[in-house]
Amino acid sequence: MSENEKIVLTQAGPEGIRYDFNDGCRVWVPEGAKWLVVLRDVDTDTLLFRQELNGAGMVQSHKRYYVRFEIIIWKDGEQVFTHTCDLKDREVLITMQMGGLGDHIAWVGQAVAFVEEHGCRASFLVKKEMIALFEDEYPHIRFIDEDDMGDRQYYAHYKVLVFFGDREFICQPNDYRQSGLSHMGAYILGLDPEDRKPRVTSDPGGRPLEEPYVCIGAQASGLSKYWNNPRGWYDLVRFLKEKGYKVVCIDKCRVAGPTTALRYIPHGTEDETGDRPLTERVRWLKHAEFFVGTSSGLAWLAWAAGTPVVMISGYTEPYNEFRTPYRIINRNVCNGCANDVNIELQAADPFFCPRHKGTERIFECSRAISFTQVKKTIEKIPGFGGVAND
């Protein structure tokens, strides 16, 4: 390793040793000796790595997610260094910036719990538009985007992302399709798997409408996530309006989807679509009676805002998202392929339907979710319909 490469390892030990926990446990030893490097998982008392090196060299753990590593190094037969990963008061970077809105909501709560457990000085690398959503809620955490990286030296770096094709479990301890989006961040960060709702900032100003209203989000990141029942939104909007609610669409786009299968804002809704600040969306959501949508970022944002969420999704298993008592899936048809470990997501294919593409059963997981099923679920929400005769 060259002198410039050696600088990448941020921590200095004795005898010219350098090490850190950025992208796993990494150790560099210099020329001039015979070395033995051992890496252990302290919490499971497991030997992970043992390597002899004649002269300079670097070793790196196979595992890149959080493990409480112990480094033990011998020089010419004499033990000269031991160090156990301890994040307290250390500079730690947690990367989440490649995820969407829902991913950030799912992961920030897990990352905050990690910071609280370890007492580290944390920086969260997120998408620029997410910073205003979180930074005032967590002043002890530094929220940054890629433009703010600078040359800060981190003791440890953990990547909380969806790792497709990680069959050897290098970056995650289990398959994200089995753990679900909600809990995968917990597994990567060594936490018990549970929903951890982050706090989010709302624009000031109180209620944006005096009348009782419901927010909806009809768009999604792929056709497989849409509510593909052709009458679904039409019947639902009419039903909600008959019950005395204004129905407000807060999607980013009025029209979305591939050219041959465009999806439009549901008929009869109040149009509040547009590329708005997320804090403004929180204001709409926190004062809504409830939110109805698909497995999308807006559903996650509604959950974080404390709004009851009616989620319509046959594509994902319910454990993939946060727990809501108003989760809708039809088990009588094909369902849950997003969490099938035998299926690889084809994100570039807008018509991705791995079991039934090209047949009359395409997207039956959501086409078969009826308005009646959604209506009955909404009627379970405490206080629903109480505004009809106001």
Short mmCIF file of C-alpha atoms in Angstrom, two decimals:
data_model
loop_
_atom_site.label_atom_id
_atom_site.label_comp_id
_atom_site.label_asym_id
_atom_site.label_seq_id
_atom_site.Cartn_x
_atom_site.Cartn_y
_atom_site.Cartn_z
CA MET A 1 0.00 0.00 0.00
CA SER A 2 1.27 3.46 -0.86
CA GLU A 3 1.62 6.28 1.65
CA ASN A 4 -1.47 7.98 0.20
CA GLU A 5 -3.56 4.83 0.56
CA LYS A 6 -2.40 4.46 4.17
CA ILE A 7 -3.95 7.83 5.07
CA VAL A 8 -7.42 6.43 4.27
CA LEU A 9 -7.31 4.48 7.54
CA THR A 10 -8.19 7.14 10.07
CA GLN A 11 -6.91 5.73 13.38
CA ALA A 12 -3.29 5.39 14.50
CA GLY A 13 -2.00 2.57 16.67
CA PRO A 14 1.49 1.70 17.93
CA GLU A 15 4.30 0.40 15.73
CA GLY A 16 2.98 2.29 12.70
CA ILE A 17 -0.30 0.35 12.69
CA ARG A 18 -3.35 2.06 11.26
CA TYR A 19 -6.95 0.91 11.53
CA ASP A 20 -10.59 2.01 11.41
CA PHE A 21 -14.13 0.67 11.03
CA ASN A 22 -15.02 2.33 7.76
CA ASP A 23 -16.56 -0.24 5.43
CA GLY A 24 -15.92 -3.05 7.85
CA CYS A 25 -12.90 -3.49 10.11
CA ARG A 26 -9.70 -2.44 8.32
CA VAL A 27 -6.11 -2.80 9.51
CA TRP A 28 -2.80 -1.76 7.90
CA VAL A 29 0.63 -2.82 9.11
CA PRO A 30 3.96 -1.37 7.86
CA GLU A 31 7.12 -2.92 6.46
CA GLY A 32 9.88 -4.33 8.58
CA ALA A 33 8.27 -7.16 10.55
CA LYS A 34 6.33 -10.40 10.48
CA TRP A 35 2.78 -9.69 11.58
CA LEU A 36 -0.20 -11.74 12.72
CA VAL A 37 -3.57 -10.00 12.52
CA VAL A 38 -6.67 -11.45 14.21
CA LEU A 39 -10.22 -10.08 14.02
CA ARG A 40 -12.93 -11.27 16.43
CA ASP A 41 -16.63 -10.64 16.97
CA VAL A 42 -16.65 -9.84 20.67
CA ASP A 43 -20.38 -10.28 21.24
CA THR A 44 -20.55 -13.77 19.76
CA ASP A 45 -16.99 -14.76 20.79
CA THR A 46 -16.26 -15.73 17.20
CA LEU A 47 -12.91 -15.73 15.40
CA LEU A 48 -13.60 -14.01 12.06
CA PHE A 49 -10.16 -13.61 10.52
CA ARG A 50 -6.54 -14.68 11.09
CA GLN A 51 -3.78 -13.65 8.70
CA GLU A 52 0.02 -13.68 8.76
CA LEU A 53 1.74 -10.87 6.83
CA ASN A 54 5.42 -10.57 5.97
CA GLY A 55 5.93 -6.83 5.70
CA ALA A 56 3.36 -4.22 4.84
CA GLY A 57 -0.22 -5.18 4.09
CA MET A 58 -3.87 -4.47 4.73
CA VAL A 59 -6.67 -6.71 5.89
CA GLN A 60 -10.39 -6.00 5.82
CA SER A 61 -13.27 -7.90 7.35
CA HIS A 62 -15.72 -9.75 5.14
CA LYS A 63 -18.58 -8.22 7.13
CA ARG A 64 -19.28 -4.54 6.48
CA TYR A 65 -22.31 -4.01 8.73
CA TYR A 66 -22.08 -3.23 12.47
CA VAL A 67 -20.09 -5.79 14.42
CA ARG A 68 -18.26 -5.08 17.67
CA PHE A 69 -14.88 -6.11 16.27
CA GLU A 70 -11.79 -6.78 18.33
CA ILE A 71 -8.41 -6.32 16.64
CA ILE A 72 -5.40 -8.24 18.00
CA ILE A 73 -1.97 -7.84 16.37
CA TRP A 74 1.35 -9.61 16.97
CA LYS A 75 4.69 -8.28 15.69
CA ASP A 76 7.48 -10.83 15.36
CA GLY A 77 5.67 -13.13 17.78
CA GLU A 78 4.93 -10.48 20.41
CA GLN A 79 1.44 -9.06 20.95
CA VAL A 80 1.72 -5.31 20.42
CA PHE A 81 -1.84 -4.07 19.91
CA THR A 82 -5.41 -4.87 20.84
CA HIS A 83 -8.45 -2.69 20.28
CA THR A 84 -12.18 -3.30 20.62
CA CYS A 85 -14.58 -1.18 18.58
CA ASP A 86 -16.12 1.40 20.92
CA LEU A 87 -18.18 4.14 19.29
CA LYS A 88 -18.71 6.32 22.37
CA ASP A 89 -17.74 9.94 21.60
CA ARG A 90 -16.33 8.82 18.24
CA GLU A 91 -17.04 10.37 14.83
CA VAL A 92 -19.38 7.97 13.00
CA LEU A 93 -20.91 8.31 9.53
CA ILE A 94 -24.15 6.56 8.59
CA THR A 95 -24.95 6.62 4.87
CA MET A 96 -28.55 6.57 3.62
CA GLN A 97 -28.49 8.94 0.64
CA MET A 98 -29.21 6.38 -2.08
CA GLY A 99 -32.68 5.63 -0.74
CA GLY A 100 -35.96 7.39 -1.48
CA LEU A 101 -38.31 9.17 0.90
CA GLY A 102 -39.75 5.98 2.36
CA ASP A 103 -36.29 4.50 2.82
CA HIS A 104 -35.12 7.56 4.74
CA ILE A 105 -38.17 7.49 7.02
CA ALA A 106 -37.64 3.77 7.63
CA TRP A 107 -33.94 4.13 8.39
CA VAL A 108 -33.46 7.45 10.21
CA GLY A 109 -35.34 6.20 13.27
CA GLN A 110 -33.10 3.13 13.38
CA ALA A 111 -29.96 5.24 12.96
CA VAL A 112 -31.06 7.60 15.76
CA ALA A 113 -31.57 4.62 18.09
CA PHE A 114 -28.05 3.44 17.16
CA VAL A 115 -26.60 6.85 18.08
CA GLU A 116 -28.45 6.84 21.40
CA GLU A 117 -27.26 3.33 22.22
CA HIS A 118 -23.59 4.01 21.45
CA GLY A 119 -23.24 7.70 22.36
CA CYS A 120 -21.31 8.52 19.19
CA ARG A 121 -20.92 11.85 17.39
CA ALA A 122 -22.91 11.04 14.30
CA SER A 123 -23.22 12.40 10.78
CA PHE A 124 -26.07 11.12 8.61
CA LEU A 125 -25.46 11.32 4.87
CA VAL A 126 -28.91 11.82 3.29
CA LYS A 127 -30.43 13.33 0.19
CA LYS A 128 -30.37 17.13 0.23
CA GLU A 129 -34.16 17.47 0.29
CA MET A 130 -34.35 15.32 3.43
CA ILE A 131 -32.16 17.53 5.60
CA ALA A 132 -34.86 20.08 6.53
CA LEU A 133 -37.16 17.22 7.47
CA PHE A 134 -34.88 15.98 10.26
CA GLU A 135 -32.13 18.36 11.31
CA ASP A 136 -34.17 20.53 13.70
CA GLU A 137 -35.62 17.42 15.35
CA TYR A 138 -32.17 15.99 16.10
CA PRO A 139 -29.77 18.88 16.79
CA HIS A 140 -27.16 16.49 18.20
CA ILE A 141 -26.87 14.75 14.80
CA ARG A 142 -25.22 16.30 11.77
CA PHE A 143 -27.37 15.83 8.65
CA ILE A 144 -25.32 16.29 5.50
CA ASP A 145 -25.49 15.67 1.76
CA GLU A 146 -22.63 14.77 -0.55
CA ASP A 147 -21.63 18.42 -0.95
CA ASP A 148 -20.89 18.63 2.80
CA MET A 149 -18.65 15.58 3.12
CA GLY A 150 -15.38 17.53 3.44
CA ASP A 151 -12.38 15.71 4.86
CA ARG A 152 -13.74 14.74 8.28
CA GLN A 153 -12.01 11.65 9.65
CA TYR A 154 -14.51 9.00 10.75
CA TYR A 155 -13.77 6.25 13.20
CA ALA A 156 -16.57 4.14 11.67
CA HIS A 157 -18.90 4.23 8.67
CA TYR A 158 -22.05 2.14 8.20
CA LYS A 159 -24.18 1.96 5.06
CA VAL A 160 -27.89 1.56 5.60
CA LEU A 161 -29.09 0.83 2.08
CA VAL A 162 -30.91 -1.86 0.12
CA PHE A 163 -28.21 -4.26 -1.07
CA PHE A 164 -29.46 -6.18 -4.09
CA GLY A 165 -27.71 -9.45 -4.85
CA ASP A 166 -25.75 -9.57 -1.59
CA ARG A 167 -25.89 -13.36 -1.45
CA GLU A 168 -22.84 -13.66 0.79
CA PHE A 169 -24.30 -11.20 3.32
CA ILE A 170 -21.34 -8.88 3.23
CA CYS A 171 -23.27 -5.64 3.73
CA GLN A 172 -26.29 -6.96 5.64
CA PRO A 173 -26.74 -9.88 8.03
CA ASN A 174 -29.87 -11.15 6.26
CA ASP A 175 -31.79 -10.65 3.02
CA TYR A 176 -33.68 -7.35 2.95
CA ARG A 177 -36.66 -9.16 1.39
CA GLN A 178 -36.99 -11.27 4.53
CA SER A 179 -36.50 -8.49 7.06
CA GLY A 180 -38.54 -5.87 5.20
CA LEU A 181 -37.69 -2.24 4.64
CA SER A 182 -38.84 -1.30 8.12
CA HIS A 183 -36.41 -3.56 9.98
CA MET A 184 -33.45 -4.00 7.65
CA GLY A 185 -31.79 -0.87 9.04
CA ALA A 186 -32.04 -2.32 12.53
CA TYR A 187 -30.31 -5.52 11.45
CA ILE A 188 -27.50 -3.64 9.66
CA LEU A 189 -26.90 -1.50 12.76
CA GLY A 190 -27.05 -4.38 15.23
CA LEU A 191 -30.35 -3.35 16.84
CA ASP A 192 -33.36 -5.42 17.81
CA PRO A 193 -35.79 -5.46 14.86
CA GLU A 194 -38.72 -3.16 15.55
CA ASP A 195 -40.38 -0.11 14.01
CA ARG A 196 -38.68 3.10 15.10
CA LYS A 197 -40.62 6.16 14.00
CA PRO A 198 -38.47 9.26 13.41
CA ARG A 199 -39.57 12.76 14.31
CA VAL A 200 -40.18 15.06 11.34
CA THR A 201 -40.46 18.84 11.06
CA SER A 202 -43.68 20.48 9.92
CA ASP A 203 -44.13 23.89 8.34
CA PRO A 204 -45.85 26.30 10.74
CA GLY A 205 -49.34 27.66 10.18
CA GLY A 206 -51.76 25.12 11.60
CA ARG A 207 -54.46 23.50 9.50
CA PRO A 208 -54.23 24.23 5.78
CA LEU A 209 -58.01 23.65 5.45
CA GLU A 210 -60.76 24.40 7.95
CA GLU A 211 -62.91 21.53 6.70
CA PRO A 212 -62.13 17.92 7.63
CA TYR A 213 -60.02 16.38 4.91
CA VAL A 214 -58.25 13.19 3.90
CA CYS A 215 -54.89 13.11 2.12
CA ILE A 216 -54.25 10.57 -0.59
CA GLY A 217 -51.21 9.50 -2.60
CA ALA A 218 -52.08 7.57 -5.74
CA GLN A 219 -48.68 7.53 -7.42
CA ALA A 220 -45.86 5.09 -6.72
CA SER A 221 -42.34 4.26 -7.86
CA GLY A 222 -43.47 1.43 -10.14
CA LEU A 223 -46.68 0.08 -11.67
CA SER A 224 -46.51 -2.96 -9.40
CA LYS A 225 -47.06 -0.64 -6.42
CA TYR A 226 -50.08 1.19 -7.82
CA TRP A 227 -53.67 0.39 -6.89
CA ASN A 228 -54.42 -0.99 -10.34
CA ASN A 229 -58.14 -1.52 -9.80
CA PRO A 230 -59.53 0.67 -12.62
CA ARG A 231 -62.46 1.97 -10.55
CA GLY A 232 -60.75 1.92 -7.18
CA TRP A 233 -59.80 5.56 -6.70
CA TYR A 234 -62.94 6.86 -8.41
CA ASP A 235 -65.25 4.94 -6.08
CA LEU A 236 -63.15 5.70 -3.01
CA VAL A 237 -63.01 9.47 -3.61
CA ARG A 238 -66.76 9.58 -4.19
CA PHE A 239 -67.37 7.61 -0.99
CA LEU A 240 -65.14 9.87 1.13
CA LYS A 241 -66.77 13.02 -0.23
CA GLU A 242 -70.21 11.60 0.51
CA LYS A 243 -69.05 11.14 4.10
CA GLY A 244 -68.22 14.84 4.33
CA TYR A 245 -64.46 14.87 3.72
CA LYS A 246 -62.48 16.88 1.25
CA VAL A 247 -60.06 14.57 -0.53
CA VAL A 248 -56.64 16.15 -1.13
CA CYS A 249 -54.07 14.60 -3.45
CA ILE A 250 -50.53 15.45 -2.33
CA ASP A 251 -48.57 13.43 -4.87
CA LYS A 252 -45.51 15.04 -6.39
CA CYS A 253 -46.88 14.46 -9.91
CA ARG A 254 -50.38 14.90 -11.33
CA VAL A 255 -49.48 12.41 -14.06
CA ALA A 256 -46.83 9.68 -13.78
CA GLY A 257 -45.90 6.27 -15.08
CA PRO A 258 -44.63 4.96 -18.42
CA THR A 259 -45.99 6.57 -21.59
CA THR A 260 -48.13 3.55 -22.43
CA ALA A 261 -49.64 3.32 -18.94
CA LEU A 262 -49.95 6.82 -17.52
CA ARG A 263 -51.59 7.25 -14.13
CA TYR A 264 -53.50 10.47 -13.45
CA ILE A 265 -54.59 12.30 -10.33
CA PRO A 266 -57.82 10.63 -9.12
CA HIS A 267 -60.97 12.34 -10.35
CA GLY A 268 -62.73 14.58 -7.86
CA THR A 269 -59.77 15.35 -5.60
CA GLU A 270 -58.38 18.69 -4.47
CA ASP A 271 -55.17 19.16 -6.44
CA GLU A 272 -52.22 19.89 -4.14
CA THR A 273 -49.72 18.01 -6.29
CA GLY A 274 -46.32 19.44 -7.06
CA ASP A 275 -42.68 19.34 -6.06
CA ARG A 276 -43.24 20.85 -2.60
CA PRO A 277 -40.91 20.88 0.43
CA LEU A 278 -41.36 17.78 2.55
CA THR A 279 -41.99 19.91 5.63
CA GLU A 280 -45.01 21.39 3.83
CA ARG A 281 -46.26 17.88 3.12
CA VAL A 282 -45.93 17.08 6.83
CA ARG A 283 -48.18 20.05 7.64
CA TRP A 284 -50.90 18.70 5.35
CA LEU A 285 -50.54 15.20 6.76
CA LYS A 286 -50.47 15.98 10.48
CA HIS A 287 -53.85 17.77 10.26
CA ALA A 288 -55.51 15.19 7.97
CA GLU A 289 -58.08 12.77 9.38
CA PHE A 290 -56.12 9.96 7.77
CA PHE A 291 -54.04 9.12 4.70
CA VAL A 292 -54.83 6.60 1.96
CA GLY A 293 -52.08 5.47 -0.36
CA THR A 294 -49.83 2.75 -1.71
CA SER A 295 -46.51 1.41 -0.49
CA SER A 296 -44.82 4.75 -1.16
CA GLY A 297 -42.75 7.45 0.46
CA LEU A 298 -45.85 9.51 1.27
CA ALA A 299 -47.28 6.63 3.30
CA TRP A 300 -44.07 6.53 5.33
CA LEU A 301 -44.17 10.31 5.75
CA ALA A 302 -47.78 10.12 6.96
CA TRP A 303 -46.76 7.49 9.52
CA ALA A 304 -43.94 9.71 10.76
CA ALA A 305 -46.37 12.67 10.98
CA GLY A 306 -48.63 10.64 13.27
CA THR A 307 -51.47 10.28 10.74
CA PRO A 308 -53.48 7.04 10.53
CA VAL A 309 -52.35 5.29 7.35
CA VAL A 310 -54.54 3.15 5.10
CA MET A 311 -52.03 1.31 2.91
CA ILE A 312 -53.15 -0.53 -0.23
CA SER A 313 -50.49 -2.99 -1.36
CA GLY A 314 -50.51 -6.52 -2.67
CA TYR A 315 -46.99 -6.27 -4.10
CA THR A 316 -45.26 -6.11 -0.71
CA GLU A 317 -45.82 -8.19 2.38
CA PRO A 318 -47.23 -6.22 5.33
CA TYR A 319 -44.01 -6.74 7.30
CA ASN A 320 -42.14 -4.86 4.59
CA GLU A 321 -43.53 -1.56 5.88
CA PHE A 322 -44.33 -0.12 9.29
CA ARG A 323 -47.16 -1.62 11.32
CA THR A 324 -50.55 -0.09 10.58
CA PRO A 325 -53.92 -1.62 11.55
CA TYR A 326 -55.27 -0.41 8.22
CA ARG A 327 -53.07 -2.48 5.91
CA ILE A 328 -54.92 -3.94 2.90
CA ILE A 329 -53.87 -7.03 0.94
CA ASN A 330 -55.91 -9.69 -0.88
CA ARG A 331 -54.50 -13.16 -0.20
CA ASN A 332 -56.88 -14.81 -2.69
CA VAL A 333 -54.70 -13.79 -5.62
CA CYS A 334 -50.98 -13.68 -6.32
CA ASN A 335 -49.28 -11.42 -3.77
CA GLY A 336 -46.08 -10.51 -1.95
CA CYS A 337 -43.56 -11.01 -4.78
CA ALA A 338 -41.51 -8.01 -3.61
CA ASN A 339 -40.49 -10.03 -0.56
CA ASP A 340 -39.96 -13.35 -2.32
CA VAL A 341 -36.26 -14.22 -1.97
CA ASN A 342 -36.44 -16.19 -5.22
CA ILE A 343 -37.27 -13.06 -7.22
CA GLU A 344 -34.80 -10.36 -8.23
CA LEU A 345 -36.26 -6.88 -8.61
CA GLN A 346 -36.01 -5.46 -12.12
CA ALA A 347 -36.27 -1.77 -11.29
CA ALA A 348 -35.72 -0.66 -14.89
CA ASP A 349 -38.82 -2.55 -16.08
CA PRO A 350 -41.95 -0.41 -15.47
CA PHE A 351 -44.14 -3.48 -16.10
CA PHE A 352 -42.27 -5.65 -13.61
CA CYS A 353 -44.62 -8.44 -12.59
CA PRO A 354 -42.35 -11.46 -12.19
CA ARG A 355 -45.00 -14.15 -12.07
CA HIS A 356 -47.63 -12.89 -14.54
CA LYS A 357 -46.16 -10.32 -16.91
CA GLY A 358 -47.60 -10.75 -20.38
CA THR A 359 -50.72 -12.53 -19.13
CA GLU A 360 -54.19 -11.42 -18.12
CA ARG A 361 -53.14 -11.84 -14.48
CA ILE A 362 -50.58 -9.02 -14.57
CA PHE A 363 -50.76 -6.87 -11.42
CA GLU A 364 -53.66 -8.91 -10.05
CA CYS A 365 -52.25 -8.37 -6.56
CA SER A 366 -53.63 -4.83 -6.59
CA ARG A 367 -56.31 -5.09 -9.29
CA ALA A 368 -58.11 -7.57 -7.05
CA ILE A 369 -58.12 -5.21 -4.06
CA SER A 370 -61.69 -4.01 -4.25
CA PHE A 371 -63.19 -0.72 -3.25
CA THR A 372 -65.37 -2.67 -0.81
CA GLN A 373 -62.32 -4.05 1.00
CA VAL A 374 -60.79 -0.59 1.26
CA LYS A 375 -64.10 0.93 2.39
CA LYS A 376 -64.54 -1.63 5.16
CA THR A 377 -61.00 -0.99 6.39
CA ILE A 378 -61.52 2.79 6.46
CA GLU A 379 -64.74 2.34 8.42
CA LYS A 380 -62.67 0.82 11.25
CA ILE A 381 -60.81 4.10 11.84
CA PRO A 382 -62.06 5.62 15.11
CA GLY A 383 -64.32 8.62 14.45
CA PHE A 384 -64.69 7.94 10.76
CA GLY A 385 -67.79 9.49 9.22
CA GLY A 386 -68.51 11.75 12.14
CA VAL A 387 -68.37 14.86 9.93
CA ALA A 388 -71.04 13.84 7.41
CA ASN A 389 -73.86 15.82 8.97
CA ASP A 390 -71.83 18.69 10.46
#
